[in-house]
Coordinates of C-alpha atoms in Angstrom, one line a residue:
X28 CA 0.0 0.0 0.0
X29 CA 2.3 3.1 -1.4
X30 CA 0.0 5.9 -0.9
X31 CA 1.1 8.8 2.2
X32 CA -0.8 11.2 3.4
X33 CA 2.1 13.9 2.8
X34 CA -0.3 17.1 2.3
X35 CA -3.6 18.5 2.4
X36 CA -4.1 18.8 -1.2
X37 CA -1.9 15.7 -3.0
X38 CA -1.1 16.5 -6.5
X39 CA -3.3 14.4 -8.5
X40 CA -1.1 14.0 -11.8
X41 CA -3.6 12.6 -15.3
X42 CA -2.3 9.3 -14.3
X43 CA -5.3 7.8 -16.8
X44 CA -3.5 9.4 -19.5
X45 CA -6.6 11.0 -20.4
X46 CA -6.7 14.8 -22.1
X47 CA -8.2 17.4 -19.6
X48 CA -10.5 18.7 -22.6
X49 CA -13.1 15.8 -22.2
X50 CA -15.8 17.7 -22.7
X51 CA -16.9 16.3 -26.0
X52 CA -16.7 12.7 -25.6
X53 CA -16.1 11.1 -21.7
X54 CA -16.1 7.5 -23.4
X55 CA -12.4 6.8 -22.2
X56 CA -12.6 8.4 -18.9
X57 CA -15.7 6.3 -18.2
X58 CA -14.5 3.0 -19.2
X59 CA -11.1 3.3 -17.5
X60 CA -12.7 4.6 -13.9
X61 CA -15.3 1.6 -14.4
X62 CA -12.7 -0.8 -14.4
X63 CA -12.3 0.5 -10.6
X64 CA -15.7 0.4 -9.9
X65 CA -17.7 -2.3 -8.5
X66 CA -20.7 -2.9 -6.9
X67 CA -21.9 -3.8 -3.1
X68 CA -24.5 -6.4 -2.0
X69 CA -25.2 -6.7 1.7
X70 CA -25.9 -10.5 1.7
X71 CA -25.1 -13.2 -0.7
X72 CA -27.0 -12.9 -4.1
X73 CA -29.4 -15.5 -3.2
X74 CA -33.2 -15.6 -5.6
X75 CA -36.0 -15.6 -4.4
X76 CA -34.9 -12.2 -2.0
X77 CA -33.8 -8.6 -1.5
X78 CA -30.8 -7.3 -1.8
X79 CA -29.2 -4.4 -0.6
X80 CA -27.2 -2.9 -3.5
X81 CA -25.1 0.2 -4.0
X82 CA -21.3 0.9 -5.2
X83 CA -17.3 0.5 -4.0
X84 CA -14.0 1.7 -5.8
X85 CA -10.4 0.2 -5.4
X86 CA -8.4 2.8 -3.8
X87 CA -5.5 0.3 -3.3
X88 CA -5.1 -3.7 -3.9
X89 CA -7.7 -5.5 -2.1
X90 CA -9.3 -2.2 -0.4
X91 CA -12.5 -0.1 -1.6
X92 CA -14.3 3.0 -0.4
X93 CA -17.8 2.9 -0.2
X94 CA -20.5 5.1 1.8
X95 CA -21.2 4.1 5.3
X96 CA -25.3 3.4 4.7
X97 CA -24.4 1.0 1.9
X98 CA -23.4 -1.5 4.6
X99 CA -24.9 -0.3 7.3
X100 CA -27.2 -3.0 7.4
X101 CA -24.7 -5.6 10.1
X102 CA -25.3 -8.3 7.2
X103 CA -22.7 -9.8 5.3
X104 CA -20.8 -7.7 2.7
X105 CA -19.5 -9.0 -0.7
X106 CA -18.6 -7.3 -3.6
X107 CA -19.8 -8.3 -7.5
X108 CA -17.9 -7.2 -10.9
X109 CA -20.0 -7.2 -14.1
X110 CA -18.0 -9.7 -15.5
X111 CA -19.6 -11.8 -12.7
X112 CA -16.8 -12.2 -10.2
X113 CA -17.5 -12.1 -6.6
X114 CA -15.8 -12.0 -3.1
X115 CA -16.9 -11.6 0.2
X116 CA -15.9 -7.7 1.9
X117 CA -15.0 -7.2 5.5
X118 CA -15.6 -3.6 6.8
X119 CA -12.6 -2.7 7.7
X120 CA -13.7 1.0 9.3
X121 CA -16.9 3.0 9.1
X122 CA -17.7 6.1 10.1
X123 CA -21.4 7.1 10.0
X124 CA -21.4 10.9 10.7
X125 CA -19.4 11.0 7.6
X126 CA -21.1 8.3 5.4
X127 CA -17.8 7.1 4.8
X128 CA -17.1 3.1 5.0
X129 CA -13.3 1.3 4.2
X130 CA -13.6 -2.6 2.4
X131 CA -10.8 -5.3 2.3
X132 CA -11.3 -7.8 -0.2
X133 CA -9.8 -10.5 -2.4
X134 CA -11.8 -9.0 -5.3
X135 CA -9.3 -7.4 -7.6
X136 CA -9.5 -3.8 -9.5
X137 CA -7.1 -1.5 -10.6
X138 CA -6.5 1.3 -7.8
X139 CA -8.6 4.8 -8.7
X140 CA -6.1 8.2 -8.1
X141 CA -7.6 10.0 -5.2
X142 CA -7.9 13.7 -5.6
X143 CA -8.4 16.4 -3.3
X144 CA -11.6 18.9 -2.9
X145 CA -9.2 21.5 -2.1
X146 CA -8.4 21.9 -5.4
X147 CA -12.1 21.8 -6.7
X148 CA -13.7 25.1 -8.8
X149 CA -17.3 25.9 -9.0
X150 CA -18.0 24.8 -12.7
X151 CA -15.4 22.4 -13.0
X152 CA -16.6 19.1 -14.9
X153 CA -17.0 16.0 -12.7
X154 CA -18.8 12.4 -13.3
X155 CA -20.5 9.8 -11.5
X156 CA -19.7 6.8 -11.7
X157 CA -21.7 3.6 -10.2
X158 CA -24.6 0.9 -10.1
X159 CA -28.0 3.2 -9.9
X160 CA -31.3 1.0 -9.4
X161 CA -29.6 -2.1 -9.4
X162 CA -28.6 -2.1 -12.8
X163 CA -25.6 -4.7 -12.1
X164 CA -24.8 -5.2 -16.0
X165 CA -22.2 -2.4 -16.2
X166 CA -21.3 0.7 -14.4
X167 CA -23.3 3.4 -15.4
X168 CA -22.1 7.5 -15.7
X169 CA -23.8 10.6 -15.5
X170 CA -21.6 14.1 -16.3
X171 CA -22.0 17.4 -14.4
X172 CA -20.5 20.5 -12.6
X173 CA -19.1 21.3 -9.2
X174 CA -22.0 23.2 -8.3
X175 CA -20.7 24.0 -5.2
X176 CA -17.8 22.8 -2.7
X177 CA -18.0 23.3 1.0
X178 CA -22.1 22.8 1.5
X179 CA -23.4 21.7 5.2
X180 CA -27.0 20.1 5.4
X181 CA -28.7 18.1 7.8
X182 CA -29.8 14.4 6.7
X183 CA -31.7 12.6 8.9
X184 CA -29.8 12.3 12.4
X185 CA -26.5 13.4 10.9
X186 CA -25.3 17.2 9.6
X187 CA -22.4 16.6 7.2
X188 CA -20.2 19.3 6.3
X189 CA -17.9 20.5 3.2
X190 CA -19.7 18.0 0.8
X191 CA -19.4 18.5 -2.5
X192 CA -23.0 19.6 -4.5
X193 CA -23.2 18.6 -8.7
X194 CA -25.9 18.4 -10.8
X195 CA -24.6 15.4 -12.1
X196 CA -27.4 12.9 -11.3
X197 CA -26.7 10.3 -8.3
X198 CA -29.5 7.7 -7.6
X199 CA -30.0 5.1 -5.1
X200 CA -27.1 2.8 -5.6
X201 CA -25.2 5.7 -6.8
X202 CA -24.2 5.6 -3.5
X203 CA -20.8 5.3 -2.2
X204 CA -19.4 4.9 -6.1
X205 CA -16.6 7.1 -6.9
X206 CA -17.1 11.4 -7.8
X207 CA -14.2 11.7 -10.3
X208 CA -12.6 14.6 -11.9
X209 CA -11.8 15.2 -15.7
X210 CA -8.3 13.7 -15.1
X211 CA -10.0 10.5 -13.4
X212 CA -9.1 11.1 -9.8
X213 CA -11.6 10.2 -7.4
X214 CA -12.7 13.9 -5.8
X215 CA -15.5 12.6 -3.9
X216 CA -17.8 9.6 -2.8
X217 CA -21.2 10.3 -3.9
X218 CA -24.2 9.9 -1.7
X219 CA -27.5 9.3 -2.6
X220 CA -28.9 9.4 1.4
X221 CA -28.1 12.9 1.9
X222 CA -31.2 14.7 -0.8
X223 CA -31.1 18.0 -0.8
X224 CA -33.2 19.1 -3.6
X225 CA -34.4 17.4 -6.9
X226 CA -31.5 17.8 -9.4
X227 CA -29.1 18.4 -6.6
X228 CA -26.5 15.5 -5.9
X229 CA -23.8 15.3 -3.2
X230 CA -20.4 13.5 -2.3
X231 CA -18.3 13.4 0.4
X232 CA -14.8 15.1 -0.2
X233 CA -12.3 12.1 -0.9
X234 CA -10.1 13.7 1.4
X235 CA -12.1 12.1 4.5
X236 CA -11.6 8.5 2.8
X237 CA -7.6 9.3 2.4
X238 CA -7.7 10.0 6.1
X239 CA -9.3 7.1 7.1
X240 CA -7.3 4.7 5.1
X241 CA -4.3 5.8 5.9
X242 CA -5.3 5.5 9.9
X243 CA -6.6 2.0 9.1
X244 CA -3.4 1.1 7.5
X245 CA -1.2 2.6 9.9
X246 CA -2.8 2.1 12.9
X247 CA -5.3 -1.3 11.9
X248 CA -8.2 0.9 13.2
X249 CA -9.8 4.5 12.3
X250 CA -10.6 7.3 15.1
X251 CA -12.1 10.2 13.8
X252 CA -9.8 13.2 14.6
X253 CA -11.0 15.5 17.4
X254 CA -9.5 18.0 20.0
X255 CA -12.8 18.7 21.4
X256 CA -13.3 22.8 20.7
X257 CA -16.0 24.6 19.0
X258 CA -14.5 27.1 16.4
X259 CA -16.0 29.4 13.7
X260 CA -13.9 30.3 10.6
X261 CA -13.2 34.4 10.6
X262 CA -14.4 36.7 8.0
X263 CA -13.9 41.1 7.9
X264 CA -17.4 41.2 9.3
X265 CA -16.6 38.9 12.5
X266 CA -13.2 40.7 12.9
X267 CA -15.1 44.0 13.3
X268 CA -17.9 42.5 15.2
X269 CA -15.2 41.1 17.6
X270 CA -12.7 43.5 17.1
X271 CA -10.0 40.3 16.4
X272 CA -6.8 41.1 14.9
X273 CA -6.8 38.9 12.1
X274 CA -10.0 38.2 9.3
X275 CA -8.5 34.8 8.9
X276 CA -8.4 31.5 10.9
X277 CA -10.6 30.1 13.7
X278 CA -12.0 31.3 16.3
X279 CA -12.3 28.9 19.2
X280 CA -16.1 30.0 20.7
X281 CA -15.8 26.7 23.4
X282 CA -13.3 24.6 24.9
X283 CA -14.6 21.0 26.1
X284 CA -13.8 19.6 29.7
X285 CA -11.0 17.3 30.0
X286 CA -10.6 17.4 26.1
X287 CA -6.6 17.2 24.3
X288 CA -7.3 20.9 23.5
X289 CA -7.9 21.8 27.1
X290 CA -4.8 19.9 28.2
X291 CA -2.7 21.7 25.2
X292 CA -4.1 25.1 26.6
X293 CA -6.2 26.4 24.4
X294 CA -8.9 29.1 25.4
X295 CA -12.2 30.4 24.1
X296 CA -11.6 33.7 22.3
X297 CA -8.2 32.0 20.9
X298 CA -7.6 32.5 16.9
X299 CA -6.3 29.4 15.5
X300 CA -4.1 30.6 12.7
X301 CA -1.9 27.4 11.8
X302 CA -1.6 23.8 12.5
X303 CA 1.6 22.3 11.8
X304 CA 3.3 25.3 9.7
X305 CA 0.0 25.1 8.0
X306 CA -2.5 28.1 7.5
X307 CA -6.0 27.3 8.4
X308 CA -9.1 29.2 7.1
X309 CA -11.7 26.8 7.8
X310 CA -12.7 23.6 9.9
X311 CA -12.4 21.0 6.9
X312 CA -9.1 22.0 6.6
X313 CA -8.4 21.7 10.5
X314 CA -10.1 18.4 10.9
X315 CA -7.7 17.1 8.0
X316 CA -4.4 18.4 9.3
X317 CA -5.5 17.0 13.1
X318 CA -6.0 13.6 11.0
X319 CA -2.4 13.9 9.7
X320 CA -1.2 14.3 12.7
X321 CA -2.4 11.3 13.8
X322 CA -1.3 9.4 10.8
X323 CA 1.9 10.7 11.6
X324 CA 2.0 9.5 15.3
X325 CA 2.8 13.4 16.8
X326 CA 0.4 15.7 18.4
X327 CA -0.6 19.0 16.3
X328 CA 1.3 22.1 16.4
X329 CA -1.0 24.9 16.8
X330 CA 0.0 29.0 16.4
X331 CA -3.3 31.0 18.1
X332 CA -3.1 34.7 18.6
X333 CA -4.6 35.7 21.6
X334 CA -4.9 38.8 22.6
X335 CA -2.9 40.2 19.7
X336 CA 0.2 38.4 20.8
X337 CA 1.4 35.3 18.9
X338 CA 1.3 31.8 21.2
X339 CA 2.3 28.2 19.9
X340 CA 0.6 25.0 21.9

């Protein structure tokens, strides 16, 4: 397993060979991501009987992504190509406030490139990729735009946060196939549970997925990074209201009880303004570097201004 988590926003190189003008005709793109792509049962394909269907990708040999509802169920997982071969799937880590789920396998695919939503531009051209409505004879595709990057809606029990929002189309087994870019890099893991609006889709930012995996791989388990404050990202019109010293960072509003932030210091009315050398503007951004960190086995480095003078924790 040779990926690293060595940055926020990994350089996601046209390792498909594909041309970055695919505007006209996405045949190639689509049939080289589908050779990633497979679909998820959560029992064994058994007739008569129902079957709970959606959609992995290979982000590595023998491990898939998938959305966390797909599997959800406690059944047994297995994995089916369209060419008919099949392997049973053990969830390796899940994490349902993000809708994000890790697979180990036998099944072989060719690894998909993951990219980063940091990179991502309103308008950019992105397709989906999966199994919709149980149509298990081939992958299907459906082309859009980044509508928007960084949405936060509630769904159900859960609020996500910095999803992605297209208009390409993602339907029930849709779900938890791979969001890819006009180079082929995974951006996102799409998500037909969280319905915002009719001709609205949503994916969670591949980023989250690269976090967990490399946890999983490092560690043989995934904990979902927290320090345990409540922050807000700054803007001119907070500075003024607050009269802060700084438009940019986060602004730490709460500070739990016996949390890691509370033992590292940190206070309410604190401006987190880097973690680990890094700038930080907003929270997806800070959750991601705390996950590096603990990829990396070291606590977080944090620089906070407080009261105008410059403090590192």
């Amino acid at each position: 397993m040779a990926h690293t988590y060595a940055s926020l926003a990994p350089q996601a190189p046209n390792v498909l060979n594909l041309p970055v003008d695919a505007s006209v005709d996405l045949s190639n793109l689509v049939e080289k991501v589908s050779k990633s792509v497979v679909a998820v049962t959560t029992r064994r394909l058994e007739w008569p009987g129902d079957v709970g269907l959606g959609t992995a990708f290979a982000v590595d040999r023998g491990v898939y992504v998938t959305a966390y509802h797909v599997v959800a169920s406690g059944g047994g997982v297995a994995l089916v190509t369209p060419e008919g071969e099949w392997s049973e799937a053990e969830v390796a880590a899940a994490d349902p406030a993000e809708d994000l789920a890790l697979l180990y396998s036998d099944l072989s695919a060719p690894p998909l490139p993951m990219g980063s939503v940091l990179r991502l531009k309103v308008g950019q051209g992105v397709v989906a990729v999966g199994f919709p409505l149980a149509l298990l004879d081939k992958p299907t595709a459906t082309f859009g735009i980044v509508s928007a990057v960084g949405r936060s809606l509630r769904a159900g029990d859960h609020f996500f946060e910095y999803l992605i929002q297209t208009d390409a189309a993602i339907n029930p087994g849709n779900s938890g196939g791979p969001l890819v870019d006009m180079s082929g890099a995974a951006v996102g893991v799409c998500s037909a549970v969280i319905a915002g609006a009719q001709g609205v889709g949503f994916a969670v930012p591949i980023d989250l997925a690269r976090v967990m995996y490399e946890m999983v791989r490092r560690y043989g388990r995934y904990v979902r990074p927290a320090l345990g404050i409540y922050v807000v990202a700054l803007n001119k019109a907070l500075k003024t209201l607050y009269r802060l010293p700084t438009d940019r960072g986060l602004l730490v509003v709460d500070v739990v009880p016996g949390s890691p932030a509370e033992e590292m210091g940190l206070a309410r009315g604190d401006v987190v303004t880097r973690v680990n050398g890094r700038e930080v503007n907003n929270v997806f951004e800070f959750r991601l570097l705390l996950g590096e960190s603990i990829i990396q086995n070291r606590p977080p480095r944090l620089e906070v201004l407080r009261g105008g003078e410059k403090v590192e924790l």
